[in-house]
Short mmCIF file of C-alpha atoms and ligand atoms in Angstrom, two decimals:
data_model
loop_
_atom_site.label_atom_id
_atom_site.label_comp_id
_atom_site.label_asym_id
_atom_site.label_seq_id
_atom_site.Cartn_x
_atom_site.Cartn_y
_atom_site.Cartn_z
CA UNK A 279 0.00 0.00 0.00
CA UNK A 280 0.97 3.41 -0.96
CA UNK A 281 2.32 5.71 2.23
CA UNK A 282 0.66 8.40 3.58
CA UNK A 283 3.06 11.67 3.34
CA UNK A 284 2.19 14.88 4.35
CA UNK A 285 4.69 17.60 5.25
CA UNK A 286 3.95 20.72 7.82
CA UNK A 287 5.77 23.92 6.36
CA UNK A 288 6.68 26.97 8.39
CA UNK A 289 5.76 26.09 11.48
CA UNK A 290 6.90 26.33 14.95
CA UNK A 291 8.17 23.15 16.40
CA UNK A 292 9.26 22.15 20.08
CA UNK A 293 12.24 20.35 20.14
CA UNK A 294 13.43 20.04 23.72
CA UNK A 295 16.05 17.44 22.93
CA UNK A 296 18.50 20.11 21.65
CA UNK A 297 20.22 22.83 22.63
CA UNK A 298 17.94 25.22 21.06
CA UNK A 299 13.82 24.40 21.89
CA UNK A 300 12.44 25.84 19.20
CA UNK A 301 13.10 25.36 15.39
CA UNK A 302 10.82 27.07 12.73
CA UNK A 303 10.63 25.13 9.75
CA UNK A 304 9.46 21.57 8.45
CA UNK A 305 8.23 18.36 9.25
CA UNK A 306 7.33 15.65 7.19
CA UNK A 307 5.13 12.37 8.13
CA UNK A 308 4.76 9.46 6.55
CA UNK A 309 2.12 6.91 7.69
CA UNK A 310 2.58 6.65 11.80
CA UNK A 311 5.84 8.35 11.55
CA UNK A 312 7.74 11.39 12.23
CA UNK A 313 10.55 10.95 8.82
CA UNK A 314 12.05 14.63 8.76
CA UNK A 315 11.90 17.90 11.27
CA UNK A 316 13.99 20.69 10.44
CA UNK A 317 14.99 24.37 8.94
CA UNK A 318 15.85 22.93 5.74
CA UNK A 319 12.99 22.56 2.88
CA UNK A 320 13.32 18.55 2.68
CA UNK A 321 12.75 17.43 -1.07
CA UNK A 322 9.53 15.77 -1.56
CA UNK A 323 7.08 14.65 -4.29
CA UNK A 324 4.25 16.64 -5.63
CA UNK A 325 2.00 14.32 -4.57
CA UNK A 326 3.21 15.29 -1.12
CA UNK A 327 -0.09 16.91 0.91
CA UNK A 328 1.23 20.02 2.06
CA UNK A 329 -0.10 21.76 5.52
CA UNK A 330 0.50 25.57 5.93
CA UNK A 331 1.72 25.78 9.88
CA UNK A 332 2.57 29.59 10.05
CA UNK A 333 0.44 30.89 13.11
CA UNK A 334 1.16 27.06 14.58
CA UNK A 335 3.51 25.97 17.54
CA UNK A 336 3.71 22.22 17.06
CA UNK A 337 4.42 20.21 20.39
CA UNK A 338 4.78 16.32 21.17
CA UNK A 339 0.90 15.31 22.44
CA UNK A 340 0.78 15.60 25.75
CA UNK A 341 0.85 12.24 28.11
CA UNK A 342 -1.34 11.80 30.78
CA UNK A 343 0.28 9.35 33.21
CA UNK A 344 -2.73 8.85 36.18
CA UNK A 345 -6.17 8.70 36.09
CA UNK A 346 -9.55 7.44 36.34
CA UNK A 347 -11.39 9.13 33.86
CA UNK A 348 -15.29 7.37 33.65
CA UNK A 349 -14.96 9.38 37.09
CA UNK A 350 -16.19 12.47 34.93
CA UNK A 351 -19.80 11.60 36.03
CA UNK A 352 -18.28 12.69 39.52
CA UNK A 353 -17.03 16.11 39.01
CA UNK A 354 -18.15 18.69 41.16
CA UNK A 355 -20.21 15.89 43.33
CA UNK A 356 -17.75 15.86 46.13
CA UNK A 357 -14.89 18.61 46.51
CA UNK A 358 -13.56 19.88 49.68
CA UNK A 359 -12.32 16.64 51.73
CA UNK A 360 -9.92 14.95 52.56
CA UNK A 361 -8.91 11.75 50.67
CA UNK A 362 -10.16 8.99 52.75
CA UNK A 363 -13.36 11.08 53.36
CA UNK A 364 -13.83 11.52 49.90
CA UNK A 365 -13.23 8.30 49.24
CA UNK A 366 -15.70 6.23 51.72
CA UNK A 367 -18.08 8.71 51.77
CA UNK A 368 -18.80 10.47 48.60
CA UNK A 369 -16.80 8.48 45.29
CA UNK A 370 -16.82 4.56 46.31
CA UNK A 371 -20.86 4.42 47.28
CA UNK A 372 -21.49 6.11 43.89
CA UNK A 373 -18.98 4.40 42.01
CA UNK A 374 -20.21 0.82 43.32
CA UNK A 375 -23.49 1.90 41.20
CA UNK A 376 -21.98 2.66 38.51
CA UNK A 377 -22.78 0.36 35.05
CA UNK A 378 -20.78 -0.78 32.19
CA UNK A 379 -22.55 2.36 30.45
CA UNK A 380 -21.49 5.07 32.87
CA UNK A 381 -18.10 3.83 32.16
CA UNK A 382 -18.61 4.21 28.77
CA UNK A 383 -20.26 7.61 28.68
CA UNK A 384 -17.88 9.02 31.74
CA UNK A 385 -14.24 7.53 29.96
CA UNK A 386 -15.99 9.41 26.47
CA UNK A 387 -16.76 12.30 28.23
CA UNK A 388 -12.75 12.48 29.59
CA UNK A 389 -11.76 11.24 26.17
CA UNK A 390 -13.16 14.29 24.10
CA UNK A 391 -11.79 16.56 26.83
CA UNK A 392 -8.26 15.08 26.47
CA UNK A 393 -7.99 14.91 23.01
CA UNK A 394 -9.37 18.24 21.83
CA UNK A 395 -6.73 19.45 25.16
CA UNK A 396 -3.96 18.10 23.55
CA UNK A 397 -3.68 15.29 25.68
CA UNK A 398 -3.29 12.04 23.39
CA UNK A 399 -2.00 9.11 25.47
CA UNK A 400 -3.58 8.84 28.73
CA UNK A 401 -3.10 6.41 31.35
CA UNK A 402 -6.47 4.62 32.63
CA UNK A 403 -6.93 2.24 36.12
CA UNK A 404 -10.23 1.69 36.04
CA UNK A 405 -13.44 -1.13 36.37
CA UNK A 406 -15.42 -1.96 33.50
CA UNK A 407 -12.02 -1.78 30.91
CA UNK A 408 -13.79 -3.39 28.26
CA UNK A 409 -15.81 -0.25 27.90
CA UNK A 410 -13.23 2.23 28.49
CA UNK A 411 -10.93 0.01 25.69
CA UNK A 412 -13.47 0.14 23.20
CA UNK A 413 -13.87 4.33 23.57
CA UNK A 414 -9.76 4.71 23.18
CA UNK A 415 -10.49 2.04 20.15
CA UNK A 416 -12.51 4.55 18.80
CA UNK A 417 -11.34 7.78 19.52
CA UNK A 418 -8.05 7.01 17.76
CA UNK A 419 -6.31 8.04 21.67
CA UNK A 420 -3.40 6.27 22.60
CA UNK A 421 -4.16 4.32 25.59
CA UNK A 422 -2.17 2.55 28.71
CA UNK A 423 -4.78 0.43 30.03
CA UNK A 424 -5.12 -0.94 33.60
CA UNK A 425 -8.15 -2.85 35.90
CA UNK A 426 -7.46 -1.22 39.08
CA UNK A 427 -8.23 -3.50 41.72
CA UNK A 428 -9.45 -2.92 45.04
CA UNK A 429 -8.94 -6.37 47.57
CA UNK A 430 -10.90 -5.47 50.24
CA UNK A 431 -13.67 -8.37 49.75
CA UNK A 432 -13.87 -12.08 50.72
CA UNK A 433 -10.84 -14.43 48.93
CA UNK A 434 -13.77 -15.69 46.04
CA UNK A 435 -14.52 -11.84 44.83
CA UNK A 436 -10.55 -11.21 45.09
CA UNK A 437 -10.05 -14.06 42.75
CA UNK A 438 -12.51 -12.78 40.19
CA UNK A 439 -11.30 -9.13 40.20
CA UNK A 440 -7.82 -10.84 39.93
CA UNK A 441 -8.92 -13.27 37.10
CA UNK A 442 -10.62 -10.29 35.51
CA UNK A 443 -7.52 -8.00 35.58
CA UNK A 444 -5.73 -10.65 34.28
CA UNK A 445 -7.88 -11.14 31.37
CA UNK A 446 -8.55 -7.79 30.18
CA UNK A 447 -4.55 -6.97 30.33
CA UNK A 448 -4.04 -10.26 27.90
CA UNK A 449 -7.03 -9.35 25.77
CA UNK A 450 -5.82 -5.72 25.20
CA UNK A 451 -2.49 -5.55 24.88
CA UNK A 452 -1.37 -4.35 21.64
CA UNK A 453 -5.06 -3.68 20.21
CA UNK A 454 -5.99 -1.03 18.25
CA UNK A 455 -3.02 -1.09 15.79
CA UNK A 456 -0.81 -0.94 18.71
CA UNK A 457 -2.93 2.30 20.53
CA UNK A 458 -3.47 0.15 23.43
CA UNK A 459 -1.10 -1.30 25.83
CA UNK A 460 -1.87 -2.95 29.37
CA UNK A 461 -0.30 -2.71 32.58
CA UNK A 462 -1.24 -4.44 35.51
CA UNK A 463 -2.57 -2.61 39.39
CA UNK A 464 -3.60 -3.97 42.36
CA UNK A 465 -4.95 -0.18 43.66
CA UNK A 466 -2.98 0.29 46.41
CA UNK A 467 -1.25 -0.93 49.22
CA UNK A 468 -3.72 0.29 51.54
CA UNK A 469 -6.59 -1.49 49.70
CA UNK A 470 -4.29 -4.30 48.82
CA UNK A 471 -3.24 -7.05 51.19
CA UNK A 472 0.35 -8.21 51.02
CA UNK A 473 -0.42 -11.63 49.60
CA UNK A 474 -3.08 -10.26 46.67
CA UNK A 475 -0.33 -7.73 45.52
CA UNK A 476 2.07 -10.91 45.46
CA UNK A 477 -0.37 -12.45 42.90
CA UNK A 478 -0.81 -9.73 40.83
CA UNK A 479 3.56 -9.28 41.11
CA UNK A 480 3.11 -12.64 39.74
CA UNK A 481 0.38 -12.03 36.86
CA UNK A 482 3.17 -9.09 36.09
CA UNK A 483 5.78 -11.58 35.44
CA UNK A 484 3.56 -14.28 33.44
CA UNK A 485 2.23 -12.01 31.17
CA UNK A 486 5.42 -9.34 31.50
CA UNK A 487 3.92 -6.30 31.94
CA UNK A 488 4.58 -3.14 34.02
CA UNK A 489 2.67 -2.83 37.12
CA UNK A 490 0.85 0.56 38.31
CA UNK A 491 -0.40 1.74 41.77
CA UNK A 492 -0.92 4.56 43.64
CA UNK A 493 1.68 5.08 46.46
CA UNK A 494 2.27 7.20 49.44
CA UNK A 495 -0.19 9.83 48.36
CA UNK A 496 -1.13 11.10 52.00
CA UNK A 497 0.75 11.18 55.06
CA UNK A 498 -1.48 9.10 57.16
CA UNK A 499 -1.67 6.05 54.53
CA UNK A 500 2.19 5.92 55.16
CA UNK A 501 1.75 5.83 58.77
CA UNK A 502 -1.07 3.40 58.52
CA UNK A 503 1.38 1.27 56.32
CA UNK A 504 3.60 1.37 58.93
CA UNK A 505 1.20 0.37 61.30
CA UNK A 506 0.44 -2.43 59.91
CA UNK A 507 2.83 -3.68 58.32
CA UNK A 508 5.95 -2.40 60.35
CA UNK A 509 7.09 -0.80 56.79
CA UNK A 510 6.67 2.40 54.66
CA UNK A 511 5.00 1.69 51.51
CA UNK A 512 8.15 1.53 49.15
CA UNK A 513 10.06 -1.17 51.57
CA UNK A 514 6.72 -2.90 51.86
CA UNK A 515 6.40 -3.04 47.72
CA UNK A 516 9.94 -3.66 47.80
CA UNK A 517 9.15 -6.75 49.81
CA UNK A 518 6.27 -7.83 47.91
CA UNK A 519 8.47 -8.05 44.77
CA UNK A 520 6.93 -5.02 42.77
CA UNK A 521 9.57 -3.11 41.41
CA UNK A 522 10.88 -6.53 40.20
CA UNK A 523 8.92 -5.38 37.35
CA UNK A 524 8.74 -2.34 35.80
CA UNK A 525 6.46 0.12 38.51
CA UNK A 526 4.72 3.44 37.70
CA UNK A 527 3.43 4.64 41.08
CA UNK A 528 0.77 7.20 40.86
CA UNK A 529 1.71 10.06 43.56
CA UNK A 530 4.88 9.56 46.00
CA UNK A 531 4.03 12.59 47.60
CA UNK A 532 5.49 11.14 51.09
CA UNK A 533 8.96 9.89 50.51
CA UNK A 534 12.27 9.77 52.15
CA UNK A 535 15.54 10.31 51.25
CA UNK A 536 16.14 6.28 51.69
CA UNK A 537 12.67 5.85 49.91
CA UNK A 538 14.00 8.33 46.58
CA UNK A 539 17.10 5.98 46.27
CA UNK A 540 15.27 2.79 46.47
CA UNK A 541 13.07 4.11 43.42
CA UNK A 542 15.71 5.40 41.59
CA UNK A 543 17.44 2.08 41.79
CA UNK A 544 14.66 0.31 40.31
CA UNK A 545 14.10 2.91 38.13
CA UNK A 546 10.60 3.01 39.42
CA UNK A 547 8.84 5.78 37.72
CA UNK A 548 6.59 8.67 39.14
CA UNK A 549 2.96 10.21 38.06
CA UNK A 550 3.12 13.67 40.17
CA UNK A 551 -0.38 15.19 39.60
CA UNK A 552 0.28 18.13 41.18
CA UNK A 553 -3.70 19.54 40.82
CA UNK A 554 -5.53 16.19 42.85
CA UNK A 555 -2.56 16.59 45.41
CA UNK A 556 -2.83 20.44 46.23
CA UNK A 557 -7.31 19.89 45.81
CA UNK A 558 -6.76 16.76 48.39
CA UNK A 559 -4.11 18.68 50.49
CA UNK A 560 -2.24 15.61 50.09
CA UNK A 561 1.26 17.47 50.48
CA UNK A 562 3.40 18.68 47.49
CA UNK A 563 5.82 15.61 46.05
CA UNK A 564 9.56 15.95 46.19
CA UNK A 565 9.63 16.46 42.62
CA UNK A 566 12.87 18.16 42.32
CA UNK A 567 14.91 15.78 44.27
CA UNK A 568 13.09 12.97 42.60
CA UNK A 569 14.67 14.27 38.85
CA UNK A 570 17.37 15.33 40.34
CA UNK A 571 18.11 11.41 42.00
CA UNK A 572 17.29 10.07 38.26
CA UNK A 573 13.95 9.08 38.79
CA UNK A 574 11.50 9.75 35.75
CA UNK A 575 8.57 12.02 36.59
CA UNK A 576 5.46 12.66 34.29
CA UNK A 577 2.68 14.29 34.96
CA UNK A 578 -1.22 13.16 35.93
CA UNK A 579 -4.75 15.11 36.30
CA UNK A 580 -5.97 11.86 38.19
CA UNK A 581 -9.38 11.41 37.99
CA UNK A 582 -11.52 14.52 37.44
CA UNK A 583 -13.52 14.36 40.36
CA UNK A 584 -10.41 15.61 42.55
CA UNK A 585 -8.91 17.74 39.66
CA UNK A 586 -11.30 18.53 38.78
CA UNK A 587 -10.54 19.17 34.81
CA UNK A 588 -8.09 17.33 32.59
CA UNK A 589 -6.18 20.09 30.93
CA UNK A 590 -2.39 19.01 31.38
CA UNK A 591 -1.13 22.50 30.19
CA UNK A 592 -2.35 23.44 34.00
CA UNK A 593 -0.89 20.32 35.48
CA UNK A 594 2.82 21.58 33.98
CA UNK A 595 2.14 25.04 34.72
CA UNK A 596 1.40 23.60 38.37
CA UNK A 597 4.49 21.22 38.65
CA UNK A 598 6.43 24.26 37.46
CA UNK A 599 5.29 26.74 40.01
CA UNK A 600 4.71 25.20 43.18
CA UNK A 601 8.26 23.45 43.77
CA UNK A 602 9.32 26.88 42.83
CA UNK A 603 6.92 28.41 45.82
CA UNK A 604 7.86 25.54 48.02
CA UNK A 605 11.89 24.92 47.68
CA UNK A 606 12.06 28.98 47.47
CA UNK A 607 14.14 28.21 44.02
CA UNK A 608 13.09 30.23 41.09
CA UNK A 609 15.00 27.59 38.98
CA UNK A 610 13.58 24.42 40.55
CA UNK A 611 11.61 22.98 37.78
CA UNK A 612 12.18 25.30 34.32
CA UNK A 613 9.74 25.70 31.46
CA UNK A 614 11.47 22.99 29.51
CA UNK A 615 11.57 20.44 32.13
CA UNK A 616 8.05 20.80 32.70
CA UNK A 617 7.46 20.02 29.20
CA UNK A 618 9.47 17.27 29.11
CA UNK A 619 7.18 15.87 32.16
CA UNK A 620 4.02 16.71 30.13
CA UNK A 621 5.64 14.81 26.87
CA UNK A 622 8.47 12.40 26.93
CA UNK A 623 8.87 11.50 30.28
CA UNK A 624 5.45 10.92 30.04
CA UNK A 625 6.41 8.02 27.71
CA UNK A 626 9.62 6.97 29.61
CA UNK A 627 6.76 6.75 32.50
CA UNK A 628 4.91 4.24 30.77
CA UNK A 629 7.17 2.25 28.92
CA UNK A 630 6.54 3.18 25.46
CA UNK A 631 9.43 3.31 23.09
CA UNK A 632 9.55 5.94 20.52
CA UNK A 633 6.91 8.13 21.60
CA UNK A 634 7.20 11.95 23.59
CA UNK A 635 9.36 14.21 20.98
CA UNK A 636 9.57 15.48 17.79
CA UNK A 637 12.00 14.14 15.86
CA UNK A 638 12.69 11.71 12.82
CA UNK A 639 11.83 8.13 13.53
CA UNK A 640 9.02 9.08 16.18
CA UNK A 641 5.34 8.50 16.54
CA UNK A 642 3.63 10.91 14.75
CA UNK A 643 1.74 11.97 18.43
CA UNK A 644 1.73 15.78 18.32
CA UNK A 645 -0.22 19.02 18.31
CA UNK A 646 -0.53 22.27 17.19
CA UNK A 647 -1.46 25.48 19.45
CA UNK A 648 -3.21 28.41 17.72
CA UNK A 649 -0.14 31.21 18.43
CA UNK A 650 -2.39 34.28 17.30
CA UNK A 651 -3.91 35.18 20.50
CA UNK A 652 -3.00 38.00 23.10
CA UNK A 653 -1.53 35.25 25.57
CA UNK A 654 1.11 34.17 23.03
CA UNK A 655 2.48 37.21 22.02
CA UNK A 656 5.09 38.39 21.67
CA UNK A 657 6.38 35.50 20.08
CA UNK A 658 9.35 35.53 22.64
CA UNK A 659 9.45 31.70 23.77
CA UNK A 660 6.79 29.54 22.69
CA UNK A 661 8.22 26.62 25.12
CA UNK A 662 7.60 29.57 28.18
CA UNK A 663 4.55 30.33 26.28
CA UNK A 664 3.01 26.80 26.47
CA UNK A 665 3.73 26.04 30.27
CA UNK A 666 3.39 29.97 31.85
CA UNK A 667 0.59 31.09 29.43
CA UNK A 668 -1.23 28.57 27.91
CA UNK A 669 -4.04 26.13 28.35
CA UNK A 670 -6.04 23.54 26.79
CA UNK A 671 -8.36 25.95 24.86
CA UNK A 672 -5.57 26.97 22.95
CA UNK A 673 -5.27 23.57 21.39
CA UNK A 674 -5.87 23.75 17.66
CA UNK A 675 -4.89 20.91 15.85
CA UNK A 676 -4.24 16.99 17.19
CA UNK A 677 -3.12 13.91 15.79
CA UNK A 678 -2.17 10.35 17.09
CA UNK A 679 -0.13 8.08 15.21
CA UNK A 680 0.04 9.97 11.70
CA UNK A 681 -3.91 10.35 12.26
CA UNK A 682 -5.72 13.91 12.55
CA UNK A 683 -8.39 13.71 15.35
CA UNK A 684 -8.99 16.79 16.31
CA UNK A 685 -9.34 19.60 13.27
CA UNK A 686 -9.81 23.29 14.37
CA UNK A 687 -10.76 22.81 17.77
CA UNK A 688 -13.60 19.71 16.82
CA UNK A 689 -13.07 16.17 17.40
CA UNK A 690 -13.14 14.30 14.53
CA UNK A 691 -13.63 10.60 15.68
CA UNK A 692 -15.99 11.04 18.85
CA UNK A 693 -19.68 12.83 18.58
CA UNK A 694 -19.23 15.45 21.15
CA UNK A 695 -22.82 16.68 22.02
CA UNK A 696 -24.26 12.83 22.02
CA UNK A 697 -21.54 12.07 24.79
CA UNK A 698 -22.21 15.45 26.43
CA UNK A 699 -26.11 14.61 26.52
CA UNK A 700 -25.57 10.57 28.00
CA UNK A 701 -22.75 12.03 30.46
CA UNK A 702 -25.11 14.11 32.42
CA UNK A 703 -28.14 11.78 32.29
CA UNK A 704 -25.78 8.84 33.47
CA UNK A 705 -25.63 11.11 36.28
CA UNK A 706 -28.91 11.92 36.73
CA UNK A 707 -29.70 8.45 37.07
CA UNK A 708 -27.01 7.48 39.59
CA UNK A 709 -28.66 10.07 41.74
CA UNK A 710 -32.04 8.37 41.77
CA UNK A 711 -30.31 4.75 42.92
ZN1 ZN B 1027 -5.65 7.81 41.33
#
């Protein structure tokens, strides 16, 4: 079959991987691939679809590392708590009502607000996969898919949710042309007992793929860990064989010095999600020491009922500021670096090769941010522009694997005001149960 080139000419492109971060020029694209980014007019054939990018800063999509997303149908239903309040009292009585469609309707509802963000892998632990598989299926996303398991029931229902995990990780992996990828996540190790998360260690290993799990997100969870287990939670996965495998854990807000080197030696890597911790008043993550120890950090939203939106432009903005408010060092994490947590790391995060930057040989996963608006000019910086100024709304342009999806601010693959309609009557009707 013929290949699908297209080359992008005087645009704006982000290329953090250099010395310079910004090149205006050309890119070229052939099927899934980035082939050519540069100043230089590459030759190409007239048949060649050309794309006019002046008034465009192009960026690598933006990777969502942590969330729960069918937890859309939640937003705004309980802010203003703390964690485990929120948790018992307001999310896990609703979400134990929630249906295969909810899931459906809430993970499309997240979807269309990712995408048209600029978000376009995201990171999902969730029930009812199947459903949020067949939306990134659709939506032409890139998806990093994950049954999060909770293990506080009777051995039987453990063994389903186990079997089930197991299942929709082996079912998944690779689907979609390769858009889809599994991990596998007992929840946490507060909601986990030390012999399930052995199992699902195990599962890990048999089917070898990464595991995922939240992890010291509040102070008294550690404690609690501690009581219980006479260990901090990063010993007590270190015990239980996790980072045998390769680990992204969701938070590590409360860490040690000891605790930084242990993940850094198992190159254990971190979601920081910077918005759910400051809402939750979880703490602020050692995010600086964290990079600086080696350890990769990307960026999450977490679900967006403790967010409470997904747009990842504020989730760098965040990560950039408050370690600068908090370690009184202006220089703590720069524009660039945030970027990099928003983009590749983002893929380092999750394991996927090839993905996070422009540059030849890459996945074609990028955007392109309309740079004719007040907030962008003058055209100074547009790497300073995209983390200090910008947000989500200035998202023009998307495509995921060589693929448009979004075109001038509309979703191409997803039918935005059906999903908008079923969201809020899926919500309706959880009200009435
Ligand atoms: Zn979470």
């Amino acid at each position: 079959m013929r290949k699908h080139k297209w080359m992008i000419k005087n645009g704006s492109f982000a290329v953090l991987e250099n010395e310079k971060s910004t090149l205006r020029g050309y890119m070229v694209v052939e099927d899934h691939l980035i082939t050519y980014i540069g100043e230089e007019e590459p030759q190409v054939d007239e048949n060649t679809e050309i794309i006019d990018g002046t008034h465009l800063f192009f960026m690598p999509g933006l990777v969502n590392t942590h969330g729960h997303t069918a937890m859309s149908l939640l937003r705004g239903y309980g802010d203003d708590l703390a964690l485990q309040v929120w948790l018992q009292e307001k999310m896990w009585p609703m979400e134990a009502k929630f249906t295969a469609d909810d899931v459906y309707w809430g993970t499309s509802l997240s979807v269309i607000e990712m995408l048209k963000g600029g978000t376009t892998t995201f990171l999902d632990m969730y029930d009812h996969m199947d459903q949020v598989a067949a939306v990134t299926e659709q939506s032409g996303m890139r998806g990093v898919l994950t049954r999060g398991v909770i293990g506080l029931c009777p051995p039987d229902v453990q063994n389903h949710k186990l079997a089930e995990a197991i299942a929709f990780a082996k079912d998944w992996h690779g689907k979609a042309g390769g858009r889809i990828t599994t991990m596998i996540s007992p929840h946490a190790p507060y909601t986990c007992p030390p012999d399930y998360i052995e199992k699902f260690v195990q599962a890990a290993h048999d089917l070898d793929l990464p595991i995922h799990t939240h992890m010291s997100e509040t102070a008294a969870e550690v404690e609690q860990n501690v009581q219980d287990y006479g260990l901090r939670p990063v010993a007590h996965l270190q015990k239980l064989g996790v980072f045998s495998r390769p680990t992204l854990v969701a938070h590590a807000v409360h860490l040690t010095n000891e605790e930084i080197d242990i993940l850094a030696a198992h190159q254990v890597t971190v979601s920081h999600n910077p918005g759910s911790n400051l809402k939750l008043a979880s703490g602020v993550a050692r995010v600086p020491e964290l990079l600086k120890a080696g350890v990769t950090v990307s960026l999450g939203t977490d679900g967006p009922a403790s967010n409470n939106n997904l747009d990842m432009f504020e989730e760098m903005r965040l990560a950039a500021l408050i370690h600068k408010g908090v370690t009184g060092d202006p220089t703590a994490i720069p524009a660039a670096e945030a970027l990099r947590m928003g983009t590749v790391y983002g893929a380092k995060s999750l394991f996927l090769e090839g993905l996070g930057t422009l540059a030849a040989g890459m996945k074609a996963d990028f955007i392109a941010l309309n740079t004719d608006q007040a907030h962008f000019l003058p055209h100074t910086d547009f790497i300073s522009h995209a983390v200090y100024s910008a947000s989500a709304k200035d998202v023009e342009h998307v495509w995921v694997d060589g693929k448009q999806v979004v075109k001038n601010g509309v979703c191409l693959t997803l039918d935005e005001e059906k999903i908008r309609r079923e969201a809020q009557s899926a919500f309706e009707r959880l009200l009435t149960l």
